[in-house]
Coordinates of C-alpha atoms and ligand atoms in Angstrom, one line a residue:
M1369 CA 17.9 16.0 -24.0
A1370 CA 15.9 15.3 -20.9
Q1371 CA 17.8 13.6 -17.9
Y1372 CA 15.8 10.8 -16.5
Q1373 CA 18.2 10.3 -13.6
A1374 CA 17.9 11.0 -9.8
S1375 CA 19.5 10.0 -6.5
A1376 CA 18.0 9.9 -3.1
R1377 CA 19.0 9.0 0.5
A1378 CA 16.7 7.6 3.2
H1379 CA 17.4 6.5 6.8
T1380 CA 16.4 3.4 8.4
N1381 CA 13.8 3.5 11.2
I1382 CA 13.3 1.3 14.3
A1383 CA 9.7 0.7 15.4
L1384 CA 8.7 1.3 19.0
I1385 CA 5.1 0.0 18.3
K1386 CA 5.7 -2.8 15.9
Y1387 CA 4.1 -3.8 12.6
W1388 CA 3.9 -7.6 12.6
G1389 CA 1.4 -8.9 10.2
K1390 CA -0.5 -7.9 7.0
K1391 CA -4.2 -7.7 6.3
D1392 CA -3.4 -7.5 2.5
Q1393 CA -0.2 -9.2 1.2
Q1394 CA -0.4 -7.6 -2.1
L1395 CA -0.9 -4.0 -1.1
I1396 CA 1.1 -4.5 2.2
L1397 CA -1.7 -3.1 4.4
P1398 CA -0.8 -3.8 8.1
M1399 CA -3.0 -5.3 10.7
N1400 CA -2.3 -2.4 13.1
G1401 CA -0.8 1.0 13.0
S1402 CA 2.9 1.4 14.1
L1403 CA 5.3 4.1 15.3
S1404 CA 8.9 4.5 14.8
L1405 CA 12.0 6.6 15.2
T1406 CA 14.1 7.3 12.0
L1407 CA 17.8 7.3 12.8
D1408 CA 20.7 9.4 11.5
K1409 CA 23.4 6.8 11.4
F1410 CA 22.1 4.1 9.1
Y1411 CA 21.0 5.0 5.6
T1412 CA 20.8 3.9 2.0
D1413 CA 21.8 6.0 -1.1
T1414 CA 20.1 4.9 -4.4
S1415 CA 20.5 6.3 -7.9
V1416 CA 18.0 5.5 -10.7
S1417 CA 18.7 6.1 -14.4
Y1418 CA 16.1 5.3 -16.9
D1419 CA 17.2 4.0 -20.3
K1420 CA 14.7 3.4 -23.0
N1421 CA 17.1 0.8 -24.6
L1422 CA 16.9 -1.5 -21.6
T1423 CA 14.6 -4.6 -21.7
Q1424 CA 14.6 -5.1 -17.9
D1425 CA 15.8 -3.3 -14.7
E1426 CA 19.4 -3.7 -13.6
F1427 CA 20.0 -3.7 -9.8
Y1428 CA 23.4 -3.2 -8.2
L1429 CA 23.7 -3.4 -4.3
N1430 CA 27.0 -2.2 -2.8
G1431 CA 28.6 -2.5 -6.3
A1432 CA 27.5 -6.1 -7.0
Q1433 CA 24.8 -6.8 -9.5
K1434 CA 21.7 -8.6 -8.0
E1435 CA 18.8 -10.6 -9.3
D1436 CA 16.1 -9.3 -6.9
P1437 CA 12.5 -10.0 -8.0
K1438 CA 11.2 -7.7 -5.1
V1439 CA 13.0 -4.8 -6.7
M1440 CA 11.7 -5.6 -10.2
H1441 CA 8.2 -5.9 -8.8
F1442 CA 8.5 -2.6 -7.0
M1443 CA 9.8 -0.9 -10.2
D1444 CA 6.7 -2.1 -12.0
I1445 CA 4.6 -0.4 -9.2
V1446 CA 6.6 2.8 -9.6
R1447 CA 5.9 2.7 -13.4
Q1448 CA 2.1 2.2 -12.8
N1449 CA 2.3 5.4 -10.5
T1450 CA 4.5 7.5 -12.8
G1451 CA 3.2 6.4 -16.2
F1452 CA 6.9 6.4 -17.3
D1453 CA 7.5 2.9 -18.6
S1454 CA 11.3 2.7 -19.3
H1455 CA 13.5 0.3 -17.4
A1456 CA 16.3 1.6 -15.2
V1457 CA 19.7 1.0 -13.9
I1458 CA 19.5 1.0 -10.0
K1459 CA 22.5 1.4 -7.8
S1460 CA 22.0 1.2 -4.1
T1461 CA 24.7 1.5 -1.4
N1462 CA 24.0 0.7 2.3
H1463 CA 25.7 3.0 4.7
V1464 CA 25.6 0.9 7.8
P1465 CA 28.7 0.6 10.0
T1466 CA 30.7 -2.7 9.3
A1467 CA 29.0 -5.7 10.8
A1468 CA 26.2 -3.9 12.3
G1469 CA 23.7 -6.2 10.9
L1470 CA 21.3 -3.4 10.8
A1471 CA 20.8 -3.1 7.0
S1472 CA 17.2 -2.6 6.3
S1473 CA 14.6 -2.8 3.6
A1474 CA 13.1 0.4 5.2
S1475 CA 15.8 2.7 4.0
A1476 CA 16.2 0.7 0.9
Y1477 CA 12.6 1.1 -0.5
A1478 CA 12.1 4.6 0.8
A1479 CA 15.3 5.8 -1.1
L1480 CA 14.2 3.8 -4.2
A1481 CA 10.7 5.2 -4.1
L1482 CA 11.9 8.8 -4.0
A1483 CA 14.8 8.3 -6.5
A1484 CA 12.7 6.3 -9.0
T1485 CA 9.8 8.7 -9.1
A1486 CA 12.0 11.7 -9.2
A1487 CA 14.0 10.3 -12.1
A1488 CA 10.6 10.0 -13.9
N1489 CA 10.3 13.7 -13.3
K1490 CA 7.4 13.2 -10.9
K1491 CA 7.4 15.3 -7.8
F1492 CA 5.0 13.3 -5.5
D1493 CA 4.1 14.7 -2.0
R1494 CA 5.4 12.7 1.0
Q1495 CA 2.1 10.9 1.6
K1496 CA 2.0 9.5 -2.0
L1497 CA 5.8 8.7 -1.6
S1498 CA 5.0 6.9 1.8
R1499 CA 2.3 4.9 0.0
I1500 CA 4.7 3.9 -2.9
A1501 CA 7.4 2.9 -0.5
R1502 CA 4.9 0.8 1.5
R1503 CA 4.6 -1.4 -1.7
G1504 CA 8.3 -2.4 -1.4
S1505 CA 8.4 -3.2 2.3
G1506 CA 6.0 -2.2 5.1
S1507 CA 8.7 -0.5 7.4
A1508 CA 9.7 1.7 4.3
T1509 CA 6.4 3.6 4.6
R1510 CA 7.7 5.3 7.8
S1511 CA 11.3 6.0 6.5
I1512 CA 9.9 8.7 4.2
F1513 CA 9.7 10.8 7.3
G1514 CA 12.3 11.9 9.9
G1515 CA 12.1 11.7 13.6
F1516 CA 9.0 10.0 14.9
A1517 CA 6.5 8.7 12.4
E1518 CA 3.2 6.8 12.6
W1519 CA 2.1 4.5 9.9
L1520 CA -1.7 4.7 9.7
E1521 CA -2.9 1.1 9.0
G1522 CA -5.7 2.3 6.8
T1523 CA -8.1 0.2 4.8
D1524 CA -6.9 0.4 1.3
D1525 CA -4.0 1.8 -0.8
Q1526 CA -5.1 5.4 -0.5
S1527 CA -5.4 5.4 3.3
S1528 CA -2.4 3.4 4.5
Y1529 CA 0.6 5.8 4.8
A1530 CA 2.8 7.4 7.3
Q1531 CA 2.9 10.8 8.9
P1532 CA 5.3 12.8 11.1
L1533 CA 4.7 13.1 14.8
E1534 CA 6.1 16.4 15.7
Y1535 CA 5.8 16.8 19.5
E1536 CA 8.0 19.2 21.4
N1537 CA 10.2 17.5 24.1
D1538 CA 13.5 18.0 25.7
W1539 CA 14.4 14.3 25.7
D1540 CA 17.1 14.7 23.1
I1541 CA 16.5 11.0 22.6
R1542 CA 19.3 8.5 21.5
M1543 CA 19.2 5.0 20.4
I1544 CA 22.1 2.6 21.2
A1545 CA 22.3 -0.4 18.9
I1546 CA 23.9 -3.3 20.8
V1547 CA 25.4 -5.4 17.9
I1548 CA 25.2 -9.0 18.9
D1549 CA 25.3 -10.8 15.6
D1550 CA 25.4 -9.8 11.9
Q1551 CA 24.4 -13.2 10.4
P1552 CA 21.3 -13.4 8.1
K1553 CA 18.2 -14.0 10.0
K1554 CA 16.9 -17.6 10.0
V1555 CA 13.3 -16.5 9.4
S1556 CA 12.6 -13.4 7.3
S1557 CA 10.3 -10.8 8.6
R1558 CA 7.9 -11.4 5.7
Q1559 CA 7.7 -15.1 6.4
G1560 CA 7.7 -14.7 10.3
M1561 CA 4.9 -12.4 10.4
Q1562 CA 2.8 -14.5 8.0
T1563 CA 3.3 -17.7 10.1
V1564 CA 2.3 -15.6 13.3
V1565 CA -0.9 -14.3 11.6
A1566 CA -1.9 -17.7 10.5
T1567 CA -1.1 -19.7 13.5
S1568 CA -0.5 -17.8 16.8
P1569 CA -3.5 -18.4 19.1
F1570 CA -2.7 -14.8 20.6
Y1571 CA -2.9 -12.8 17.4
S1572 CA -6.2 -11.3 17.9
E1573 CA -5.2 -10.2 21.4
W1574 CA -2.0 -8.7 19.8
I1575 CA -3.9 -6.5 17.5
K1576 CA -6.1 -5.1 20.4
S1577 CA -3.1 -4.5 22.5
A1578 CA -0.9 -3.0 19.8
K1579 CA -3.7 -0.5 19.1
T1580 CA -3.9 0.4 22.9
D1581 CA -0.1 0.7 23.0
L1582 CA -0.1 3.0 20.0
K1583 CA -2.7 5.3 21.5
N1584 CA -0.9 5.4 24.9
I1585 CA 2.6 5.9 23.5
K1586 CA 1.3 8.9 21.6
T1587 CA -0.1 10.3 24.8
A1588 CA 3.2 9.7 26.5
L1589 CA 5.1 11.5 23.7
A1590 CA 2.6 14.5 23.9
S1591 CA 2.9 14.7 27.6
Q1592 CA 6.7 14.3 27.7
D1593 CA 6.4 11.1 29.9
F1594 CA 9.7 9.3 28.9
K1595 CA 9.2 6.6 31.5
H1596 CA 5.8 5.7 30.3
F1597 CA 6.9 6.0 26.7
G1598 CA 9.8 3.6 27.2
E1599 CA 7.8 1.1 29.1
I1600 CA 5.1 0.9 26.4
A1601 CA 7.8 0.5 23.8
E1602 CA 9.6 -2.3 25.6
S1603 CA 6.4 -4.2 26.4
N1604 CA 5.2 -3.9 22.8
A1605 CA 8.5 -5.5 21.4
L1606 CA 8.2 -8.3 23.9
K1607 CA 4.6 -9.0 22.9
M1608 CA 5.7 -9.2 19.3
H1609 CA 8.4 -11.8 20.2
A1610 CA 5.9 -13.7 22.3
L1611 CA 3.8 -14.1 19.1
N1612 CA 6.8 -15.8 17.5
L1613 CA 7.2 -18.1 20.3
S1614 CA 3.5 -19.1 20.2
A1615 CA 3.4 -19.7 16.3
Q1616 CA 3.3 -23.0 14.7
P1617 CA 6.1 -23.8 13.9
H1618 CA 7.6 -21.5 16.6
F1619 CA 10.7 -19.5 15.9
N1620 CA 12.5 -16.7 17.7
Y1621 CA 15.1 -14.1 17.0
F1622 CA 16.9 -14.2 20.4
A1623 CA 20.5 -15.0 20.7
P1624 CA 21.9 -15.9 24.2
A1625 CA 23.5 -12.4 24.3
S1626 CA 20.2 -10.7 23.3
I1627 CA 18.7 -11.9 26.6
I1628 CA 21.9 -10.8 28.5
A1629 CA 21.6 -7.3 27.0
M1630 CA 17.9 -7.0 27.9
N1631 CA 18.7 -8.0 31.5
I1632 CA 21.5 -5.7 31.8
I1633 CA 19.3 -2.7 30.5
E1634 CA 16.8 -3.6 33.2
E1635 CA 19.5 -3.5 35.8
I1636 CA 20.8 -0.2 34.6
R1637 CA 17.4 1.1 34.9
E1638 CA 17.2 0.0 38.5
L1639 CA 20.2 2.1 39.1
G1640 CA 18.1 5.1 38.2
Y1641 CA 18.9 5.6 34.6
P1642 CA 15.8 5.5 32.4
C1643 CA 16.6 3.3 29.4
Y1644 CA 14.4 0.8 27.6
Y1645 CA 15.1 -1.9 24.9
T1646 CA 13.4 -3.1 21.7
M1647 CA 14.2 -5.9 19.3
D1648 CA 13.3 -6.5 15.8
A1649 CA 13.6 -9.6 13.4
G1650 CA 17.2 -10.2 14.5
P1651 CA 19.3 -10.6 17.7
N1652 CA 20.5 -7.1 18.0
V1653 CA 19.1 -5.1 20.9
K1654 CA 18.3 -1.4 20.6
V1655 CA 18.0 0.9 23.6
I1656 CA 16.4 4.3 23.9
C1657 CA 17.5 6.8 26.4
K1658 CA 18.0 10.5 26.8
N1659 CA 21.3 12.0 25.7
A1660 CA 21.8 13.3 29.3
D1661 CA 22.1 9.6 30.5
L1662 CA 23.9 8.3 27.5
S1663 CA 27.6 8.3 28.8
V1664 CA 26.7 6.5 32.0
I1665 CA 24.5 3.9 30.2
L1666 CA 27.3 3.3 27.6
R1667 CA 29.8 2.9 30.4
Q1668 CA 27.7 0.2 32.0
L1669 CA 27.2 -1.6 28.7
Q1670 CA 30.9 -1.5 28.0
N1671 CA 31.4 -3.8 31.1
H1672 CA 29.6 -6.5 29.1
F1673 CA 30.0 -5.6 25.3
P1674 CA 33.0 -4.3 23.2
A1675 CA 32.8 -0.6 22.7
D1676 CA 32.7 -1.0 19.0
H1677 CA 29.5 -3.2 19.3
L1678 CA 27.7 -0.2 20.7
L1679 CA 26.4 2.2 18.1
V1680 CA 24.8 5.4 19.0
A1681 CA 22.3 7.1 16.7
A1682 CA 20.1 10.2 17.1
P1683 CA 16.9 11.0 15.3
G1684 CA 17.6 11.4 11.5
P1685 CA 15.9 13.2 8.6
G1686 CA 13.3 12.0 6.1
A1687 CA 14.0 10.9 2.6
Q1688 CA 15.8 13.5 0.6
L1689 CA 17.0 13.9 -3.0
L1690 CA 20.9 14.1 -3.5
D1691 CA 22.6 16.3 -6.1
Ligands
2P0_708 C1 8.7 -3.0 12.2 N1 9.6 -5.1 11.3 O1 7.5 -2.5 12.5 C2 8.7 -4.6 12.3 C3 9.1 -4.9 13.7 C4 10.6 -6.0 12.0 C5 10.1 -6.1 13.4 O2 8.7 -4.2 9.6 O3 7.1 -7.9 4.5 O4 10.8 -5.7 6.0 O5 8.6 -6.1 3.6 O6 6.5 -5.5 4.8 O7 8.9 -4.2 6.7 C6 10.3 -5.7 9.1 O8 9.5 -6.1 8.1 O9 8.5 -6.5 6.0 C7 9.5 -5.0 10.0 P1 7.6 -6.6 4.6 P2 9.4 -5.5 6.7 O10 9.7 -2.4 11.9

């Protein structure tokens, strides 16, 4: 009897040029292209097992059964793409260090896209997998790929997908996640970006500026200009957060310690160690630096934050099937 079962692992990614707004809510088409780094430390393992006797999908997260309409909707999209219309038992485990607050829909939907299509005996190429993952969560589009990835904004379902950016460099890049808080965010990414698109008076300038940032950060990557690379990433993140401050109603993801962390990174930089921060839809601050400077930067940060709140990650691989 044929086995309709597969398991996959996908790693989370952190955007250095941010996605923050959709031009199509249903297809999840972004307003601008984005660029990210997939990380080795944080990932999701997901198994999918189709069973023709089931009348609906069953979803378990970290061992507990969940009612998650987004997952059910995503499985319908998978069924449209595979033509295989059984329901499934889905078991997902997030491998994120305790209390990191870094669990992400990026790794979740990238792993589910691969496991759910493979379990239906479909071997889709990465471009197609990236398009399917996009329908679950925008940032998942990029987690199909390892290392640096660019999500091409596209104009329709066919043309909006991620691709790897394979530039040679000797940076041996690292990302330090400074764990500030692991509480659930007050405003979800989905809601936050929608409010911003609808109300920020700066939104049209953001799109122009993000497009320029994307072009320039790729030039910096190609020319191995780490200083310029980091400066663009940091500035792009702050512009995204400025949108939130300018929305109606306004909101923000800063905790007091987020601001302290950003100021400390700027001070470490003034000591001569290149390091740059970014922040997403939560208070944790992520810092990029070269491995050669990592120990000095960590030592400086340890003067302000407990060592176990400083998590170091390196570039991680793309989504992969598990045995
Ligand atoms: C990003 N973020 O580019 C941006 C920057 C957070 C801040 O993508 O609505 O969970 O599911 O597409 O992907 C987080 O938002 O939102 C995100 P949906 P998603 O990584």
